[in-house]
CSV table of N, CA and C in Angstrom, one decimal:
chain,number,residue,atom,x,y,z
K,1,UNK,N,61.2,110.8,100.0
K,1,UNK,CA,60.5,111.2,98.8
K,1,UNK,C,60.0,112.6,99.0
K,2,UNK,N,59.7,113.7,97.6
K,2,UNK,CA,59.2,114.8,97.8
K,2,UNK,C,57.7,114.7,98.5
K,3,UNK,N,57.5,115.6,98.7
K,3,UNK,CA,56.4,116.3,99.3
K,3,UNK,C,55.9,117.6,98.2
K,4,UNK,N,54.6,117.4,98.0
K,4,UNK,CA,53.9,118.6,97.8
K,4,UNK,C,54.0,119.2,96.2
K,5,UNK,N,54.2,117.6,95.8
K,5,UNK,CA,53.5,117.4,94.5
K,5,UNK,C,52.2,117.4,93.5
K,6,UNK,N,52.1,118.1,92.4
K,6,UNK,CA,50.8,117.6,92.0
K,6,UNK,C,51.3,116.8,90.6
K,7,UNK,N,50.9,115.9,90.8
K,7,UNK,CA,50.7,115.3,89.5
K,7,UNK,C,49.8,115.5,88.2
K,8,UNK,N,49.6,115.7,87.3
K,8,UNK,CA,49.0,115.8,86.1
K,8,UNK,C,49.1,114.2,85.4
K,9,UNK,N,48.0,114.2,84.5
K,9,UNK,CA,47.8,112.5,84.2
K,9,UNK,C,49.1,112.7,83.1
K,10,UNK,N,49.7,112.9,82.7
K,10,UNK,CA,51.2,112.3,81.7
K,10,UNK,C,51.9,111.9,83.0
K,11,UNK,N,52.3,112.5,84.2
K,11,UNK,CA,53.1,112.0,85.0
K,11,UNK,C,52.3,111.2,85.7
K,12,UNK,N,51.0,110.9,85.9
K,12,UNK,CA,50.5,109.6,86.7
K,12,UNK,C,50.8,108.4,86.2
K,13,UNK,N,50.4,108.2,85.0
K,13,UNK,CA,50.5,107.3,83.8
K,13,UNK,C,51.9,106.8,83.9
K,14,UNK,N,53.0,107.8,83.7
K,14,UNK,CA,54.3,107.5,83.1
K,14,UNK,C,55.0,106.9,85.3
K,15,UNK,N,54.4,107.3,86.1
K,15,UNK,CA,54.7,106.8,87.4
K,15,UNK,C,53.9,105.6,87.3
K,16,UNK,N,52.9,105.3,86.8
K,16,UNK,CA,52.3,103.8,86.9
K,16,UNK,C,52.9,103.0,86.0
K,17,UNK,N,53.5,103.5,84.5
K,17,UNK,CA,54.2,102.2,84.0
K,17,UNK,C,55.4,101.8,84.1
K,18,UNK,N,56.0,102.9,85.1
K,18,UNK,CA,57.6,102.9,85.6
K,18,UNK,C,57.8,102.1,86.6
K,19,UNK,N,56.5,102.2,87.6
K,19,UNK,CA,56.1,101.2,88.7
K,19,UNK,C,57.0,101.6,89.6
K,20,UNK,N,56.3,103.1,89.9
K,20,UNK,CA,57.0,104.3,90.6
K,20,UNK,C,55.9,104.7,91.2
K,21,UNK,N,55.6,103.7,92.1
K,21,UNK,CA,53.9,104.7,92.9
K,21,UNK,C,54.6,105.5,94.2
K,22,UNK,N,56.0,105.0,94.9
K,22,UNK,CA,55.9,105.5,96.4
K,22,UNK,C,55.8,107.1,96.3
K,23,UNK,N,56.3,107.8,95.3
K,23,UNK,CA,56.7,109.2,94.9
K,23,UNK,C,55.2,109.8,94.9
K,24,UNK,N,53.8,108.7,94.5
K,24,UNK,CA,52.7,109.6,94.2
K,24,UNK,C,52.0,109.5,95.8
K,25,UNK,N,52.4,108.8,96.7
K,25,UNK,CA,51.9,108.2,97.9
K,25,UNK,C,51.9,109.6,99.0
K,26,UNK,N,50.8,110.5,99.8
K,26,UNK,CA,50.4,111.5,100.2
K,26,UNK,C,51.3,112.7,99.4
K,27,UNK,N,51.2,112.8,97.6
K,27,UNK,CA,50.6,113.8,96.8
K,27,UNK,C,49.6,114.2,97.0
K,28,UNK,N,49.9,114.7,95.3
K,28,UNK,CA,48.4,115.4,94.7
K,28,UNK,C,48.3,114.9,93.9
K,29,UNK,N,47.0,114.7,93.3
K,29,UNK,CA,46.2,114.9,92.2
K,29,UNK,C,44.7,115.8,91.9
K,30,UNK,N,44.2,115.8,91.4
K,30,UNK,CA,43.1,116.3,91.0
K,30,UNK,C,41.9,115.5,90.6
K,31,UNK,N,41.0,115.5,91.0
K,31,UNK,CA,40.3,114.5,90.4
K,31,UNK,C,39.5,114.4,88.9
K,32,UNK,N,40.1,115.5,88.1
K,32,UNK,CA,40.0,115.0,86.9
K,32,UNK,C,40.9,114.2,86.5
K,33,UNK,N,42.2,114.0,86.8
K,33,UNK,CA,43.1,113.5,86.6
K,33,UNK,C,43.2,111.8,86.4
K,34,UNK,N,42.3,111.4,87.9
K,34,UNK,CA,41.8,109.8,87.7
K,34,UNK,C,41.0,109.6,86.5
K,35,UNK,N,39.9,110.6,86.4
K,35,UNK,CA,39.3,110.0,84.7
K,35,UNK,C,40.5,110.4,83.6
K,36,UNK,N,41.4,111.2,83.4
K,36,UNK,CA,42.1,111.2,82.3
K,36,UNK,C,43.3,110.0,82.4
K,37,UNK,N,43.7,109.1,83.0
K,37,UNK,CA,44.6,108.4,83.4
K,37,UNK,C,42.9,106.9,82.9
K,38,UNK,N,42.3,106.9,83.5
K,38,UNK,CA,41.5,106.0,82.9
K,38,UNK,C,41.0,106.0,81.0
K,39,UNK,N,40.9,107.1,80.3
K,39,UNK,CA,40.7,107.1,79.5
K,39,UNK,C,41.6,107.0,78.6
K,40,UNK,N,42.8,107.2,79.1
K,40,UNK,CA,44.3,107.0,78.4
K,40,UNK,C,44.4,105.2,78.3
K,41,UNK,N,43.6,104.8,79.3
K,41,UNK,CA,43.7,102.8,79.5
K,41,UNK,C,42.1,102.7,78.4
K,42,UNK,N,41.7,103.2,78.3
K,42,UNK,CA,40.7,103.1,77.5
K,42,UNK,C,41.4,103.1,75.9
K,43,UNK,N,41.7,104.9,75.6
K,43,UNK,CA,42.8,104.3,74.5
K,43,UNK,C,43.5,103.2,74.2
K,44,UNK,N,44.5,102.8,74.8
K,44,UNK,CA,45.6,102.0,75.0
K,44,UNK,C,45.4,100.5,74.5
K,45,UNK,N,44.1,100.0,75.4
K,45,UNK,CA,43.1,98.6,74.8
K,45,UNK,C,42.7,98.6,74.0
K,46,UNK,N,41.8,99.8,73.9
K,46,UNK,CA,40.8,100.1,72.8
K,46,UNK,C,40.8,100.7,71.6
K,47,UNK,N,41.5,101.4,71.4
K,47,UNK,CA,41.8,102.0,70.1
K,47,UNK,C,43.1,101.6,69.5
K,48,UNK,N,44.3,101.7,70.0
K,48,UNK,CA,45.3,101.6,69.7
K,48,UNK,C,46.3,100.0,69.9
K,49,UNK,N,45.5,99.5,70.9
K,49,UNK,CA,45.4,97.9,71.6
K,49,UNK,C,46.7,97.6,71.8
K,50,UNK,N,47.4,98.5,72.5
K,50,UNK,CA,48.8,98.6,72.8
K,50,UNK,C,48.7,98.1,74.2
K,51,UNK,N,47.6,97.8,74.5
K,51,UNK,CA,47.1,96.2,76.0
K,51,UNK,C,46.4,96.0,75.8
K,52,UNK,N,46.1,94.7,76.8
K,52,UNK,CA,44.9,93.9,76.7
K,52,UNK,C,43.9,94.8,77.7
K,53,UNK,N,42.6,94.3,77.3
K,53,UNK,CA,41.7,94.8,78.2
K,53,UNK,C,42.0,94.2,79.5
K,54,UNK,N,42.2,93.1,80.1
K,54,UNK,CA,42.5,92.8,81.6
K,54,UNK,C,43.5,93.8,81.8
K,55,UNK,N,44.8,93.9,81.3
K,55,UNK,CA,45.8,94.5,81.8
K,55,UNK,C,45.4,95.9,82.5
K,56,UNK,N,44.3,96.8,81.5
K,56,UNK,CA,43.8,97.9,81.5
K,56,UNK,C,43.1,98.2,82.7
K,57,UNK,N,42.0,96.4,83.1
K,57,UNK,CA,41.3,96.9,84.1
K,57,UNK,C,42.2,96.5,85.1
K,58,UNK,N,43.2,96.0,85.6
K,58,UNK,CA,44.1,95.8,86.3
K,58,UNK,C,44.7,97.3,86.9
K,59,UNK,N,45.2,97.7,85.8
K,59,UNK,CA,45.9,99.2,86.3
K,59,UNK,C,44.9,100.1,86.6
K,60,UNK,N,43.7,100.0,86.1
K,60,UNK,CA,42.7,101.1,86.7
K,60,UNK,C,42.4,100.6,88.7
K,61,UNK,N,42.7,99.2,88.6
K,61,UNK,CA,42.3,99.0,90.0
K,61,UNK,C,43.3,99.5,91.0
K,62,UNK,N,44.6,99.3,90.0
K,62,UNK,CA,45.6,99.8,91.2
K,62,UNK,C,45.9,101.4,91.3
K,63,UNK,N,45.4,102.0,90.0
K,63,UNK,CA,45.0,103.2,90.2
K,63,UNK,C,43.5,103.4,91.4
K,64,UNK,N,43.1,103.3,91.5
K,64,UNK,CA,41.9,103.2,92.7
K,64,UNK,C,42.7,103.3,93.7
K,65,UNK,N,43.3,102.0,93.9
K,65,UNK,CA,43.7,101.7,95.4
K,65,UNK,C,44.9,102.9,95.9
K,66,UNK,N,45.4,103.4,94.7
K,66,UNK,CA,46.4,104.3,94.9
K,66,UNK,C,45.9,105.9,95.3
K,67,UNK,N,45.0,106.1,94.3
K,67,UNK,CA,44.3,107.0,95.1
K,67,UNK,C,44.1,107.2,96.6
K,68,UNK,N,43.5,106.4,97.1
K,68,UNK,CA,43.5,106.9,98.4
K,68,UNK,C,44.5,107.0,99.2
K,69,UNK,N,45.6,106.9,98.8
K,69,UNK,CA,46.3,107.1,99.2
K,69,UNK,C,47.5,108.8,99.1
K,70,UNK,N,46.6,109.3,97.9
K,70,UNK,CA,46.5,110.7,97.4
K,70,UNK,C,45.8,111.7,98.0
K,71,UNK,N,46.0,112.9,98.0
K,71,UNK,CA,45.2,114.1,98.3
K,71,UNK,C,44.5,114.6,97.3
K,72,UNK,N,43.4,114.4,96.7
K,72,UNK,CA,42.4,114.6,95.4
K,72,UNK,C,41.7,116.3,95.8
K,73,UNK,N,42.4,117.4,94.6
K,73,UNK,CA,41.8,118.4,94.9
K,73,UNK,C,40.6,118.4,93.9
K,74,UNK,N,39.8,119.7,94.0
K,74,UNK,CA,38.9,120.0,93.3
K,74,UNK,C,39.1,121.1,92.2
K,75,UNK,N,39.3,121.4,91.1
K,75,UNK,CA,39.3,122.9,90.9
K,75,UNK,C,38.0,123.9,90.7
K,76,UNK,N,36.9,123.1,91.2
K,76,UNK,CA,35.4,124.4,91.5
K,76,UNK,C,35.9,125.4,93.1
K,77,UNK,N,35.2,126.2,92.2
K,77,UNK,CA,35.2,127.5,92.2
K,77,UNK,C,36.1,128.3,92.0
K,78,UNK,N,37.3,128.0,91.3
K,78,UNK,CA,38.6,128.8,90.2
K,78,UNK,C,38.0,128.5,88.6
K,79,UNK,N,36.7,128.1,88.5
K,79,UNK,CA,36.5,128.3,86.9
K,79,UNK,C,37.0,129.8,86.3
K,80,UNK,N,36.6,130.9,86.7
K,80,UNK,CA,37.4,132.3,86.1
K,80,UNK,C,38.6,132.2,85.8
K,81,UNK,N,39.1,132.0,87.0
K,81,UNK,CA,40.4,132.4,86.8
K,81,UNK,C,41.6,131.0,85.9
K,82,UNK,N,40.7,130.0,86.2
K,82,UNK,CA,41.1,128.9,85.1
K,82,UNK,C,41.1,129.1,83.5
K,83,UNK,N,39.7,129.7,83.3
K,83,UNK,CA,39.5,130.7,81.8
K,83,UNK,C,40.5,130.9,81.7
K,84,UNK,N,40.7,132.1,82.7
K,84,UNK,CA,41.6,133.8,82.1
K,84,UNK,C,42.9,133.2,82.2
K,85,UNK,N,43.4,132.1,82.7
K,85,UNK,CA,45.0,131.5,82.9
K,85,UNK,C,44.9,131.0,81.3
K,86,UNK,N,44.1,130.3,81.1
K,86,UNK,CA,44.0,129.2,79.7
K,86,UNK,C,43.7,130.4,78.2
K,87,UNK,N,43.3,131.5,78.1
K,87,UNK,CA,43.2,132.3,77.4
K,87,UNK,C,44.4,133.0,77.2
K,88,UNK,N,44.9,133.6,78.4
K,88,UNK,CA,46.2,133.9,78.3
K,88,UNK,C,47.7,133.3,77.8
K,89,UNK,N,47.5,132.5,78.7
K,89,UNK,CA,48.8,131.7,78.4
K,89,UNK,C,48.6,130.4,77.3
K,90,UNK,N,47.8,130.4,76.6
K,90,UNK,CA,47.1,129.8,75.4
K,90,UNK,C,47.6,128.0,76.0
K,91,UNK,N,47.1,127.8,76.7
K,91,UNK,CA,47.5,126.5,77.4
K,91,UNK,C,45.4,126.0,77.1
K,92,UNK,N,45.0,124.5,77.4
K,92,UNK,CA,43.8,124.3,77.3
K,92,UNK,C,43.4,124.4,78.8
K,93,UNK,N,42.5,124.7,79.6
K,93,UNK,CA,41.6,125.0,80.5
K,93,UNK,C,42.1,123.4,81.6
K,94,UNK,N,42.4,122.0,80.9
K,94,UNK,CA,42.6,121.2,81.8
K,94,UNK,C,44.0,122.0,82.4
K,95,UNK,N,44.8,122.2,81.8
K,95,UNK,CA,46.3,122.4,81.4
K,95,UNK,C,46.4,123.6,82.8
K,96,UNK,N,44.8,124.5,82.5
K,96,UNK,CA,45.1,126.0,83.6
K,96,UNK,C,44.9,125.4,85.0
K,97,UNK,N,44.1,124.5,84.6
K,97,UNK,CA,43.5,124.2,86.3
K,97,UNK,C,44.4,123.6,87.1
K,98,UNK,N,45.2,122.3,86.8
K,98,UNK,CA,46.7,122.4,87.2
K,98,UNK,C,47.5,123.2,87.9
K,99,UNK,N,47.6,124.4,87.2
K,99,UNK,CA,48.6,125.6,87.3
K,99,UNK,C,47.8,126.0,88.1
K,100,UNK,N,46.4,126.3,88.5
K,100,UNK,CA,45.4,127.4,89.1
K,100,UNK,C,46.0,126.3,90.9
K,101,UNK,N,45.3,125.1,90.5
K,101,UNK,CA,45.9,124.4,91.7
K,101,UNK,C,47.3,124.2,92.5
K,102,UNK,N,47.9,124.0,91.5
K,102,UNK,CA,49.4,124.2,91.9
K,102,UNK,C,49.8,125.3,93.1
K,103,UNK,N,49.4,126.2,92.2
K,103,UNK,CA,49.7,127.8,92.7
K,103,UNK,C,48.9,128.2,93.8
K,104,UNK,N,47.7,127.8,93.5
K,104,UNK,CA,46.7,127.7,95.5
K,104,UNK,C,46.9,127.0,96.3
K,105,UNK,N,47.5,126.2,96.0
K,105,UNK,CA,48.3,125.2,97.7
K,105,UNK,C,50.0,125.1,97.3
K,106,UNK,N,50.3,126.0,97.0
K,106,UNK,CA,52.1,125.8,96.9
K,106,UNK,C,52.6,124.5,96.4
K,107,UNK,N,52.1,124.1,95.4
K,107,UNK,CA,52.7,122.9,95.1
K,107,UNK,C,53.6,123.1,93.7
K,108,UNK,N,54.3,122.3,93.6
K,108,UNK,CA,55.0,121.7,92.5
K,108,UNK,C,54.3,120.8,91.6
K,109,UNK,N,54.0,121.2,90.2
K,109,UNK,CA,53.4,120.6,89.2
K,109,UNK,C,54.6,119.6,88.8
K,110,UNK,N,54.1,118.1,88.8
K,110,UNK,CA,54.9,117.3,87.8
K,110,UNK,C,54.0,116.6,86.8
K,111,UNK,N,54.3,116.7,85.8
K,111,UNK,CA,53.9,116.4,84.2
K,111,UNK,C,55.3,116.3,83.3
K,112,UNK,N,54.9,115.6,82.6
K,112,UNK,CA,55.8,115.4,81.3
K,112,UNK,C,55.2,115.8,79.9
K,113,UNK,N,54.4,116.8,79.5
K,113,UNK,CA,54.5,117.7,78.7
K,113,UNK,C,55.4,118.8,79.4
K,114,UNK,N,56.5,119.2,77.8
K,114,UNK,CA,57.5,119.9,78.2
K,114,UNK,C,56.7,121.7,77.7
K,115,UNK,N,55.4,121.3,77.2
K,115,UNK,CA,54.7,123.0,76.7
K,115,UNK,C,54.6,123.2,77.8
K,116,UNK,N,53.5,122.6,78.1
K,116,UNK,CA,52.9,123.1,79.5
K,116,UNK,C,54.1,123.5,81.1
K,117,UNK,N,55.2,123.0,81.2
K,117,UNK,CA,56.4,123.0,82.1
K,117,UNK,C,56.7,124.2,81.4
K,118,UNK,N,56.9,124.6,80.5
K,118,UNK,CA,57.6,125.9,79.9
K,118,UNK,C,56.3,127.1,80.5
K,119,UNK,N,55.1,126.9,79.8
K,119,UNK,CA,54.1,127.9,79.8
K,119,UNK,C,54.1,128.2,81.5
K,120,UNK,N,54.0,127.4,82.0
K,120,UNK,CA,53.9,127.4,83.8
K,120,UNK,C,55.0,128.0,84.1
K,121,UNK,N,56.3,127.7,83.8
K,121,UNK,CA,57.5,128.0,84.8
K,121,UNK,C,57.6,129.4,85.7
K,122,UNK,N,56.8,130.1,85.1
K,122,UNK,CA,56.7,131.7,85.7
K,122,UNK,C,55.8,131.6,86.4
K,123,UNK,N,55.0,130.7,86.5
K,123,UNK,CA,54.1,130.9,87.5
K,123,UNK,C,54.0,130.5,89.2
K,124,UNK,N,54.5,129.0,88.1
K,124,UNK,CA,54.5,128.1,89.7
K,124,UNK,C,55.8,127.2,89.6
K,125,UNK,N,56.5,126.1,90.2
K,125,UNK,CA,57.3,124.7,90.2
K,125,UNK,C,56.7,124.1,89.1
K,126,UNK,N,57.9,123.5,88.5
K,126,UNK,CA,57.3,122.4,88.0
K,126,UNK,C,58.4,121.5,87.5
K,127,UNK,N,58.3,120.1,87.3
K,127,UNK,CA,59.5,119.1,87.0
K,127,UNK,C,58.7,118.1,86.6
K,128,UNK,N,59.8,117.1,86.1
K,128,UNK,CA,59.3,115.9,85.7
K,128,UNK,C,59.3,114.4,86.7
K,129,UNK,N,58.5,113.5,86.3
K,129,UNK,CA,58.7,111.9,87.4
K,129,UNK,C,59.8,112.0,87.7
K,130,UNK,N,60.8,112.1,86.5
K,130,UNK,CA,62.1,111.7,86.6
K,130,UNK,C,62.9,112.7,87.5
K,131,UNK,N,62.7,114.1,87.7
K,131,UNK,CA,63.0,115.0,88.1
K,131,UNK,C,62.7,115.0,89.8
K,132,UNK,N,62.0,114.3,89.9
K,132,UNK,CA,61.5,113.9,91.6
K,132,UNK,C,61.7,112.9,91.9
K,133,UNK,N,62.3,112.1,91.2
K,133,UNK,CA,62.4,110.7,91.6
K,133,UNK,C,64.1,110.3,91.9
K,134,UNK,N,65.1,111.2,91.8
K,134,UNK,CA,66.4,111.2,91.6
K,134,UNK,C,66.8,112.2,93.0
């Protein structure tokens, strides 16, 4: 498996319902990433009810347990430079910190938004689940 991944919550998500965890196993994520992957199972139940609530709390548990199994960065103290990335490259501030992280530990961003892979490509790596998984 790769090494030296970060995931973004579209590729956590889309590796959790592919039931594709070994690929996320000593990554990255971020730890905003765990609440945006939870509030995507919040949608999913709850607004759109495209699952049940067990199912939801089910996958948030195995999201837990998978975590720790991750390297959870922080992006405090790159708020500036997070701004000035997300101003510039008209990407939203979650979107910069990603890239800000990516780019401060040599990693490779994987997400499945294809804007944000485009807006990034000059900056740092980036590919899809499916693109690391082959």
């Amino acid at each position: 498996m790769r090494k030296n991944l970060l995931f973004d919550a579209s590729s956590l998500i889309y590796a959790l319902k592919q039931k594709k965890l070994d690929v996320l196993c000593d990554n990255y994520v971020q730890w905003l990433t765990i609440y945006e992957v939870i509030n995507g199972l919040w949608k999913e139940a709850h607004l759109i009810k495209a699952m049940n609530v067990r199912d939801a709390i089910n996958v948030a548990q195995i999201l837990k347990e998978l975590v720790s199994y991750m390297n959870v960065l922080s992006p405090h103290g790159h708020e500036e430079e997070i701004l000035m990335l997300a101003l510039k490259a008209g990407i939203t501030v979650y979107d910069a910190s990603y890239v800000i992280l990516a780019k401060k530990y040599n990693l490779t961003l994987v997400t499945e938004d294809r804007i944000l892979r485009a807006k990034a490509r000059d900056i740092i790596k980036t590919a899809t689940l499916n693109e690391v998984i082959t």
